[in-house]
XYZ file of C-alpha atoms in Angstrom:
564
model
C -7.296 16.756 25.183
C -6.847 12.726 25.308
C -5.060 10.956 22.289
C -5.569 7.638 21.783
C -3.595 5.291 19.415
C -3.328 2.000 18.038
C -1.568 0.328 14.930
C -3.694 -1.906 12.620
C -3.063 -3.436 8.862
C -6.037 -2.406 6.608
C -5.881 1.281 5.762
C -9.270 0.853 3.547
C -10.835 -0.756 6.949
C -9.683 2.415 8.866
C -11.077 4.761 6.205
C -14.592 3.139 5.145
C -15.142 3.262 9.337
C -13.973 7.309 9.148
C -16.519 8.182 6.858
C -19.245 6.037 7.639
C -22.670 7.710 8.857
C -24.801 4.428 8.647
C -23.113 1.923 11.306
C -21.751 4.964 13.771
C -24.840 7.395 14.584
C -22.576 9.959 15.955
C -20.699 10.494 12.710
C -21.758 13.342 11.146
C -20.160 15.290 8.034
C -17.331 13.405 7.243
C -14.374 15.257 6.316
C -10.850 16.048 5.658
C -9.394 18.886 7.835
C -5.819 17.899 7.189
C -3.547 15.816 4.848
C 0.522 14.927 3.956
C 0.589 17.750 1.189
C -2.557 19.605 1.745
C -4.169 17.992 -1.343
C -5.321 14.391 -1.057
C -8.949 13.387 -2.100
C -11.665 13.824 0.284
C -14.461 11.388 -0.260
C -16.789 13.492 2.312
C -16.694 16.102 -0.487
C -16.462 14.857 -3.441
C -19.632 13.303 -6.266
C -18.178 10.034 -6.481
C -17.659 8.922 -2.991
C -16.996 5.393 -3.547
C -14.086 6.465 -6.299
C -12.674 9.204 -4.311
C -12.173 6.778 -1.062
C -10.248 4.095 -3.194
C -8.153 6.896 -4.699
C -7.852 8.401 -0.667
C -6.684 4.404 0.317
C -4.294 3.999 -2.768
C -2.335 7.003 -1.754
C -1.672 6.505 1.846
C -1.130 2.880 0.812
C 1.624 4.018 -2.141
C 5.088 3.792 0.043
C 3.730 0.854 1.587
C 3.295 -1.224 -1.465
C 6.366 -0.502 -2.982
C 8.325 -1.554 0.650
C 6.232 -4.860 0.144
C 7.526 -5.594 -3.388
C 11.216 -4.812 -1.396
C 9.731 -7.088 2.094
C 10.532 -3.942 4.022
C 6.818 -3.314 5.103
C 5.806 -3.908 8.708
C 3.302 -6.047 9.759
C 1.093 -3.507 11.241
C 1.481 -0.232 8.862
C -1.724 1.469 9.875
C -0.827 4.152 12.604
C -4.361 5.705 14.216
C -4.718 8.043 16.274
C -7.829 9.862 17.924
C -7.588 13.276 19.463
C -10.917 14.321 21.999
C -11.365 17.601 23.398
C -13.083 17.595 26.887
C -16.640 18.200 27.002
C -16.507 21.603 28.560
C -14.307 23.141 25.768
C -15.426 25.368 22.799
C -15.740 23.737 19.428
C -13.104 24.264 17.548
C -12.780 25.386 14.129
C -11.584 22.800 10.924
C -8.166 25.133 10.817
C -7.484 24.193 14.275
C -8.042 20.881 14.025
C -5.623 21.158 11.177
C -2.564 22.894 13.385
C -3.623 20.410 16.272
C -3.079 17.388 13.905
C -0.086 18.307 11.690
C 2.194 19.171 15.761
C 1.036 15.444 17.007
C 2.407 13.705 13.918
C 5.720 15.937 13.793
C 5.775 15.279 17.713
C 5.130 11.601 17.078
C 7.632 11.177 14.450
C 4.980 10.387 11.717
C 5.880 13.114 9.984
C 8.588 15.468 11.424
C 8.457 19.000 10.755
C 10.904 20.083 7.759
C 11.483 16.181 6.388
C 10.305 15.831 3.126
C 9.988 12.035 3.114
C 7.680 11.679 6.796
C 4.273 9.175 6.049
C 1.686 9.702 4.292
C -1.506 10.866 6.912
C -4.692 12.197 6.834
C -6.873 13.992 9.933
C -10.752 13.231 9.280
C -13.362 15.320 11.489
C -16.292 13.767 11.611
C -18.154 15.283 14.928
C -17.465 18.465 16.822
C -15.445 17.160 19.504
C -12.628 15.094 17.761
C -10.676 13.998 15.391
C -9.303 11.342 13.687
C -5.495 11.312 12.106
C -4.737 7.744 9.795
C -1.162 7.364 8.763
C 1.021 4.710 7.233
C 4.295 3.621 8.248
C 6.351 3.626 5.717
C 8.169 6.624 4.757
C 9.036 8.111 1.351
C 11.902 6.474 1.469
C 10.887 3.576 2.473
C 12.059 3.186 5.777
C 9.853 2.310 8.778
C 8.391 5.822 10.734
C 10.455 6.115 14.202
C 7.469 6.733 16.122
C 8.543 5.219 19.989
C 6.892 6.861 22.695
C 4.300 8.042 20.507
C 1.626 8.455 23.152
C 3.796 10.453 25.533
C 4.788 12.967 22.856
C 1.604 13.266 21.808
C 0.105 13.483 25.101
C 3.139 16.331 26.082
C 2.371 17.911 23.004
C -1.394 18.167 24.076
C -0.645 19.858 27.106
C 1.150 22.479 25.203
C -1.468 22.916 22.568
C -4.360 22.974 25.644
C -2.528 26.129 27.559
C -1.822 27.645 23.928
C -5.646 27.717 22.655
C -7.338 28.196 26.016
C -8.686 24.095 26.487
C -9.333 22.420 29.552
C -5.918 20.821 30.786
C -6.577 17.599 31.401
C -4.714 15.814 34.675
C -1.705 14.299 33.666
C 0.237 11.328 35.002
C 3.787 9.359 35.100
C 3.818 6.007 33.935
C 3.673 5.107 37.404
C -0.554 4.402 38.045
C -1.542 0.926 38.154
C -3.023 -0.250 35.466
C -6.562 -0.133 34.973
C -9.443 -2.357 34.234
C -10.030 -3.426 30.853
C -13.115 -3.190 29.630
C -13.683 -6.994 29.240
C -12.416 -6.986 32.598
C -15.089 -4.762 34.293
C -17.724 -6.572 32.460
C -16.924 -9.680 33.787
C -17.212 -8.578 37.092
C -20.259 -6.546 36.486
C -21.517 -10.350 35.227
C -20.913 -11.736 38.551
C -21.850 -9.072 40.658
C -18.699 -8.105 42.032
C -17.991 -4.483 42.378
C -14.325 -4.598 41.363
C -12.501 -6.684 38.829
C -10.203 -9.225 40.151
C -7.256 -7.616 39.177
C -8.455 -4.507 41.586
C -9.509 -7.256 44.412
C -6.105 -9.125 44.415
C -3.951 -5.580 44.320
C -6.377 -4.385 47.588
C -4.830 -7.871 49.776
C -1.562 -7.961 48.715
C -0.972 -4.191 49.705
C -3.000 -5.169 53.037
C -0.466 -8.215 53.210
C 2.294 -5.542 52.358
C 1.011 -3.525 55.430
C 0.885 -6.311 57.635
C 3.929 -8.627 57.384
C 7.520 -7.971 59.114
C 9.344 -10.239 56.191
C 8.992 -11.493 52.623
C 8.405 -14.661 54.417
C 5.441 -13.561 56.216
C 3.906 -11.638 53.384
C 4.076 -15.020 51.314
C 2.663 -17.118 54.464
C -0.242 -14.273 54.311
C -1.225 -14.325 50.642
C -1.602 -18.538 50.919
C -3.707 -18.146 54.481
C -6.200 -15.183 53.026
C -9.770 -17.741 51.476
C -10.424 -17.006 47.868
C -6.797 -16.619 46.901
C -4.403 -19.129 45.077
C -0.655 -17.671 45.112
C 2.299 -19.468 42.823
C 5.249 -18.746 44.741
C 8.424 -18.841 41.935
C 12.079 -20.098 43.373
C 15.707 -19.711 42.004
C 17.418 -22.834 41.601
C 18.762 -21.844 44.534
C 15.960 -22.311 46.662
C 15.474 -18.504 46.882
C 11.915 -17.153 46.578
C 11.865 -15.114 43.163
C 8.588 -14.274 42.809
C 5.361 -14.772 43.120
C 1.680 -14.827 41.166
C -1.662 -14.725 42.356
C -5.356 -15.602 40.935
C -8.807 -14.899 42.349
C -11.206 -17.647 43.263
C -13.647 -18.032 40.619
C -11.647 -16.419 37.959
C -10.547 -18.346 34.955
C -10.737 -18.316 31.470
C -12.347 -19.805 28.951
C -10.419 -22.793 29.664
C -11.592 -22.772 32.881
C -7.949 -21.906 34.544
C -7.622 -19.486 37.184
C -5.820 -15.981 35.839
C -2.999 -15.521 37.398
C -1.281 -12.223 37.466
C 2.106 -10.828 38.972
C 2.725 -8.673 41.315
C 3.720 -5.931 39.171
C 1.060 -6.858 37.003
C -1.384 -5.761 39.905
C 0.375 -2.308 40.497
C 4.537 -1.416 39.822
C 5.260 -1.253 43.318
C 3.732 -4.839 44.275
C 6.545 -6.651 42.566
C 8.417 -8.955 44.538
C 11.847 -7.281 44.880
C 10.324 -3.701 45.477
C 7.978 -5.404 48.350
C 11.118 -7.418 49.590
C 13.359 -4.038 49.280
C 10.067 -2.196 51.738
C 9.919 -5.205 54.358
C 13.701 -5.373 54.414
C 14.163 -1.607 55.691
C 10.627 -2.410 58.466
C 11.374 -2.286 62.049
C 10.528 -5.644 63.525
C 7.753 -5.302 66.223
C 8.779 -6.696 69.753
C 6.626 -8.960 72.124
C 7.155 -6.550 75.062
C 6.735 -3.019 73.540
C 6.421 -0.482 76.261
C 4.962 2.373 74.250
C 1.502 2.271 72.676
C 1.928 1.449 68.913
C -0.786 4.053 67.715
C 0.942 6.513 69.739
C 4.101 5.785 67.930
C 2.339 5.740 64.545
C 0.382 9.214 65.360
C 4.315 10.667 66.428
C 5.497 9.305 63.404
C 3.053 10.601 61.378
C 2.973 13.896 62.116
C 6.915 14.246 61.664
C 5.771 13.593 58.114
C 4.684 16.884 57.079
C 7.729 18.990 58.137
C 10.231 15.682 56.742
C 8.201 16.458 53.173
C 9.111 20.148 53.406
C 12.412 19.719 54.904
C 13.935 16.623 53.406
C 15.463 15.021 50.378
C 12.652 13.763 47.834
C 14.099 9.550 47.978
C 13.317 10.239 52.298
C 9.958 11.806 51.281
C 8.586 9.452 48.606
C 9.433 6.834 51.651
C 7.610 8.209 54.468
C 4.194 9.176 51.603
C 4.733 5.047 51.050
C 5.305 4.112 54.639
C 1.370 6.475 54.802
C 0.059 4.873 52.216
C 0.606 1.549 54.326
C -0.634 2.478 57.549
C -3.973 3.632 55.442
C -4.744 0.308 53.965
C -3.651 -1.679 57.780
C -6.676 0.671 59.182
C -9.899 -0.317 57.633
C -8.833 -4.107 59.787
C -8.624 -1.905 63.041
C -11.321 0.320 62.394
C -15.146 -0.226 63.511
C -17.082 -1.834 60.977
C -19.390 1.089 60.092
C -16.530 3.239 58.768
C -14.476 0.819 57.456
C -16.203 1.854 53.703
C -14.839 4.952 54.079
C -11.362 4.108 55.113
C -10.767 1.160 52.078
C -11.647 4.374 49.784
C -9.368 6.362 51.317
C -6.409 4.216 51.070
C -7.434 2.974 47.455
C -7.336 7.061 46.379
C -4.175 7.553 48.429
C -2.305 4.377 46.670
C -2.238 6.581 43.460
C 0.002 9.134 45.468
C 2.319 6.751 46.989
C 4.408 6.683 43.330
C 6.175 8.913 41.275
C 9.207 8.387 39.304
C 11.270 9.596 42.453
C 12.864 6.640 44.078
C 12.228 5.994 47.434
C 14.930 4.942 49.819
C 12.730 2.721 51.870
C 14.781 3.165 55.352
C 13.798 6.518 56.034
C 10.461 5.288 57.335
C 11.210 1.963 59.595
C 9.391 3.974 62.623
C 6.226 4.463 61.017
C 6.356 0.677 59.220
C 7.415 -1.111 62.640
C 4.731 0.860 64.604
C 1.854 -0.279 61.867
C 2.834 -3.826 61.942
C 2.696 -3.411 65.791
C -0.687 -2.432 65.583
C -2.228 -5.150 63.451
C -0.407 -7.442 66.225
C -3.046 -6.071 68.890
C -6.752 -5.847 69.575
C -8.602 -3.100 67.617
C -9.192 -0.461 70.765
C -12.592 0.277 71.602
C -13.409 3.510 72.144
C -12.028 5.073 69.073
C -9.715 7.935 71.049
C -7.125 6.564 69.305
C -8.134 6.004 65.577
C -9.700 9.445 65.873
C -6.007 10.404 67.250
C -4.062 9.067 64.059
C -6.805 10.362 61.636
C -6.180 13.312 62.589
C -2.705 13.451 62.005
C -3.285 11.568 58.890
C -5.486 13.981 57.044
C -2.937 16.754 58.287
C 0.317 14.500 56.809
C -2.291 14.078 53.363
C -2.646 17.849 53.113
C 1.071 18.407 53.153
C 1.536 15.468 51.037
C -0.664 17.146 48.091
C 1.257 20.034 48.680
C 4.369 18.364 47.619
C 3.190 16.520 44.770
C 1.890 20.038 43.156
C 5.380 21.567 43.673
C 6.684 18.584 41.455
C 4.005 18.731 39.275
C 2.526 15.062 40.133
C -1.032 15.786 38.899
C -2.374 12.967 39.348
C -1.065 12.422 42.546
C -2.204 15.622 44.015
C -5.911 14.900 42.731
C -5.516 11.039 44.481
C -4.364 12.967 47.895
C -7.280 15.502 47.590
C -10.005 12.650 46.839
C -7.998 10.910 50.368
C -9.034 13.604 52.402
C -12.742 13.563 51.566
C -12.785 9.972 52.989
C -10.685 10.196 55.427
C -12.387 13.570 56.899
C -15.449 11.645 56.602
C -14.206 8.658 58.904
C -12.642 10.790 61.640
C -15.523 12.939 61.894
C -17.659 9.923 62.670
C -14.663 8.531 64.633
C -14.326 11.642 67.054
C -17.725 12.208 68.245
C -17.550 9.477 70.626
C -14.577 10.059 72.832
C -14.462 14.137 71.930
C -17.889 13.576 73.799
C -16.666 12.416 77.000
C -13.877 14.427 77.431
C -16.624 17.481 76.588
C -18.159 16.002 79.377
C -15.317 15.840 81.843
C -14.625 19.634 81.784
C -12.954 20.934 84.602
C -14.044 23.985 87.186
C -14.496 27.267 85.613
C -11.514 28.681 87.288
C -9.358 25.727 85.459
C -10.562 26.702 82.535
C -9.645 30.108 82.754
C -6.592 29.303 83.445
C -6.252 27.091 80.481
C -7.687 29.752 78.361
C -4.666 31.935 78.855
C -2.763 29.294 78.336
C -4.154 29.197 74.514
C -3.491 33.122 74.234
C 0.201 32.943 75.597
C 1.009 29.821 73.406
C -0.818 29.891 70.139
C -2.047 33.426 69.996
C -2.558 32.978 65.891
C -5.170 30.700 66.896
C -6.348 31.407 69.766
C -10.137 32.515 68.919
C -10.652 29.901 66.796
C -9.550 27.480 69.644
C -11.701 28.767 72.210
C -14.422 29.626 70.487
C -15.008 25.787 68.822
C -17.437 23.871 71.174
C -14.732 21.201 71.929
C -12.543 23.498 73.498
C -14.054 21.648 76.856
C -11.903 18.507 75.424
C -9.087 20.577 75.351
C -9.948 21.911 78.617
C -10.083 18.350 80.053
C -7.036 16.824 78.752
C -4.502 19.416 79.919
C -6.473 18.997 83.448
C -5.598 15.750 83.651
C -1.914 16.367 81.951
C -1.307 18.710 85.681
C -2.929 16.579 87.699
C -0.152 13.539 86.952
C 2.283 16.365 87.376
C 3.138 17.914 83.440
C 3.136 21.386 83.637
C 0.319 22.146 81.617
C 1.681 25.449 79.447
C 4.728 23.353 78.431
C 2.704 20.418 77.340
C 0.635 23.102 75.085
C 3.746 24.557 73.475
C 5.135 21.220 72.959
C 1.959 20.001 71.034
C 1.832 23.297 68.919
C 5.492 23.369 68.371
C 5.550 19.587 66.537
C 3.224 20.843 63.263
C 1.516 24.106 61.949
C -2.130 24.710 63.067
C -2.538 26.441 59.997
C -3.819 23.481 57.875
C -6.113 22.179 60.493
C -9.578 23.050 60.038
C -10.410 22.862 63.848
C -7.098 23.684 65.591
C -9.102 23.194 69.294
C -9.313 19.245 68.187
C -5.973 18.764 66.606
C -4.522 20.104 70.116
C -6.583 17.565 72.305
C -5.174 14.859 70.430
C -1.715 15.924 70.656
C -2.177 16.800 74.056
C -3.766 13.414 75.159
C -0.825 11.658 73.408
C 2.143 13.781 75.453
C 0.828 13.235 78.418
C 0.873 9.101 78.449
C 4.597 9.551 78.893
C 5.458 9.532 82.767
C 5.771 13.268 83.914
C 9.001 14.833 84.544
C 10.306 15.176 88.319
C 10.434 18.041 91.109
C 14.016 18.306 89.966
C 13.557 17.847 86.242
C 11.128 20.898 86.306
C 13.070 23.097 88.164
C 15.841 22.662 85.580
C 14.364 23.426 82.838
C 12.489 27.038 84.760
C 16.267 27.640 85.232
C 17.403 27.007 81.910
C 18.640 29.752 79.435
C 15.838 28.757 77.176
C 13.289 29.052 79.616
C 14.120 32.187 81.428
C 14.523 34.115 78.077
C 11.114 32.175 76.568
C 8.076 34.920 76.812
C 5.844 32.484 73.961
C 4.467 30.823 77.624
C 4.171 32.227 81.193
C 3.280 29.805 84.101
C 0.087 30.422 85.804
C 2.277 32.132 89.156
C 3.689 34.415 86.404
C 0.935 35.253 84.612
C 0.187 38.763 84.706
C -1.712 40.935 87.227
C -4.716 41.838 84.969
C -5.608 39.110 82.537
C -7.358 39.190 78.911
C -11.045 38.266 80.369
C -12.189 35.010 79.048
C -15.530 35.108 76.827
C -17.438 33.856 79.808
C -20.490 34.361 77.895
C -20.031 31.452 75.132
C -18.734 29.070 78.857
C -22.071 29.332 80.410
């Protein structure tokens, strides 16, 4: 059930549009289904329906005249407030409607259970699927209703009343969603063919400026250097920046001015000092960076899901906004023909970057400093390593709905699942390319057999599912090349299972190519390094992984059927 309210200051207005069936099409049968006292006039069933509604207005209107002869009455005394049942739920009965209407106004503090002098208020049904309860202010004695936070106790005492009866329970959020499009808003850009307002266009580049810059400095220097958008940088007296607005080309008002809106009017993390508090906990890219950036982002993401089950909620909300960064830097790096897909994904996934938990920005710098490093380089070309990060992305965004649900973050949990759709989407058409020529690139048979044990000793959970997916050959070819530059092939393979659970990974044989292909970039360990660790405690008492010179005499038989 949604509630919807709104103050106004003719109660005879609110009425004659309650009962009328001329103007609105869709009213039908008028009526009262609740009142104050159980007892005041209902024009939808009475003879004289003119007389009744004037006697229906005068009565609400009673406390509110006599504060008006005392010029105690507020401005706007009208309280209205609409209550819709979702389309999928039963119609329910007048008495119902009656219980459903006198808990909001209690909850509301229109008219508290047990207090004699709460407003005067009527509920009016006048279709199946709603109704509508109009109240006035001013109590019996006199005083103005405390009604503050009115929507949220209605809307928490909807969500009681929709497990109580059986209703469809609607998604609920936190105060902390950016705000949506007005109406007038999405007709404008409707008007000028633009698919989002301007408000949604100017929150998409200054998150993508967010994502990008290494300083408050730099994010500034990037709003006033993107075309199309004019930015009003406010200063201290000091000199110090304070805060910024921004306006859209082509946007202005009837006065022909641009509209300019904050940061926080865009979305409540996009204010100045929360972007400046982000940047200020960023690691700072370097010129001379000797690991691959995308590497380091794909490592850093995939500590992610085990830091959300492990850590302290401020370190968690900071890594799920660190994510939400790295998805809107992407669709820049991406090929054009999937970039679509990706701008979805991080517009679905900004809902689940914010809760009310407070994030403690400096738990993330690796992730942050590796994105930034990334926009810093050319795109790659042959998509191995978006595919790579993906891949670990839709894994992190799995665990990150997962999180959300245990805190009850509807809304967040419904952004996360609506980022996987787009995000599965994109790697799937990322992958085929370079999954492809690795398929291609499969080693001798006897190799693979070898490998194939491998899979048994080291993920035996998963093992079937791994060898029987059709890129197991990728798999195949990676560790191949992972012994020939001298890694030791079964260690490599524990090492990529060991860093995150195949069991949310829809094809386990992929995730462990990637993973795979990543560990072995780093230079392989020497003679002497090796034979350390076979002498190590760990190692000699380890039977998860055998070597292929202490493998067993008689060996499971591969399916050789499904290799040739």
């Amino acid at each position: 059930m949604i509630a919807k309210i709104s103050s106004g200051q003719s109660t005879a207005s609110l009425i004659r549009y309650l009962y009328d069936t001329k103007k609105a099409k869709d009213h039908t049968d008028p009526h009262l289904v609740a009142s104050w006292d159980g007892f005041a006039p209902d024009p939808g069933r009475a003879d004289d329906f003119d007389a009744t509604k004037r006697h229906l207005v005068a009565d609400l209107d009673l406390h509110v005249k006599q504060a008006e002869r005392l010029g105690r009455a507020p401005d706007k005394y009208v309280w209205h407030c609409s209550i819709r049942a979702a389309e999928t739920d039963r119609h329910l009965s007048d008495e119902e409607w009656a219980d459903i209407a006198r808990r909001v106004v209690a909850a509301t503090g229109i008219a508290p259970d047990g207090d004699p002098d709460g407003c005067r208020w009527v509920a009016v049904r006048h279709a199946p699927d709603h109704i509508h309860i109009a109240a006035t202010k001013v109590r019996a004695d006199l005083r103005t209703a405390r009604h503050w936070n009115d929507y949220l106790t209605a809307d928490r005492e909807l969500a009681a009343i929709e497990k109580e009866y059986g209703l469809f329970q609607i998604v609920r959020g936190d105060r902390t969603a950016a705000k949506r499009p007005t109406r007038a808003e999405q007709e404008k850009a409707t008007r000028a063919g633009h698919a989002h307002t301007a408000r949604e266009q100017l929150r998409t580049t200054v998150r993508t400026a967010v994502a990008a810059a290494t300083s408050t400095t730099e994010f500034i220097g990037l709003l006033q250097h993107t075309n199309g958008i004019f930015v009003d940088v406010k200063h201290f007296p000091s000199g110090d920046v304070r805060g910024y607005t921004v306006a859209l080309q082509g946007d202005t008002n009837g006065k022909q001015e641009p509209i300019w809106y904050s940061g926080s009017e865009l979305s409540p993390d996009l204010s100045f000092p929360k972007i400046r508090k982000r940047l200020d906990a960023t690691d700072q890219p370097h010129g001379q960076r000797r690991a691959n950036p995308w590497h380091q982002a794909t490592a850093a993401a995939e500590r992610i899901p085990h830091r959300l089950e492990h850590g302290e909620d401020a370190a968690a909300q900071a890594h799920l906004a660190a994510l939400g960064e790295a998805l809107d830097a992407l669709p820049f790096l991406a090929p054009p023909d999937i970039r679509p897909q990706l701008r979805q994904a991080a517009e679905a996934f900004e809902r689940a970057t914010r809760s009310r938990i407070q994030a403690e920005h400096q738990h993330a710098r690796a992730l942050r400093g590796a994105v930034r490093a990334m926009v810093r380089e050319p795109a790659p070309k042959d998509g191995a390593l978006l595919a790579m990060f993906l891949d670990a992305a839709i894994l992190t965004v799995i665990a990150a709905a997962r999180w959300h649900q245990l805190r009850h973050h509807d809304q967040q949990v419904a952004a996360a699942h609506q980022t996987l759709v787009h995000l599965q989407a994109a790697y799937e058409q990322t992958a085929i390319a370079p999954l492809t020529v690795l398929v291609q690139r499969r080693p001798p048979q006897q190799v693979v057999e070898r490998h194939i044990l491998f899979v048994r000793q080291t993920v035996p959970d998963h093992a079937e599912q791994i060898l029987q997916d059709p890129t197991f050959d990728a798999l195949a070819a990676v560790l191949a090349d992972a012994e020939k530059a001298g890694h030791d092939p079964t260690q490599l393979l524990q090492q990529a299972a060991d860093q995150r659970a195949l069991d949310d990974a829809r094809r386990p044989a992929r995730v462990l190519t990637w993973r795979v292909e990543r560990l072995s970039t780093r230079s392989a360990p020497s003679a002497r390094a090796r034979a350390a660790q076979a002498q190590s405690p760990a190692r000699r008492t380890s039977t998860a992984v055998q070597s292929p010179s202490a493998a067993p005499a008689s060996p499971p038989q591969p399916p050789q059927a499904r290799r040739r």
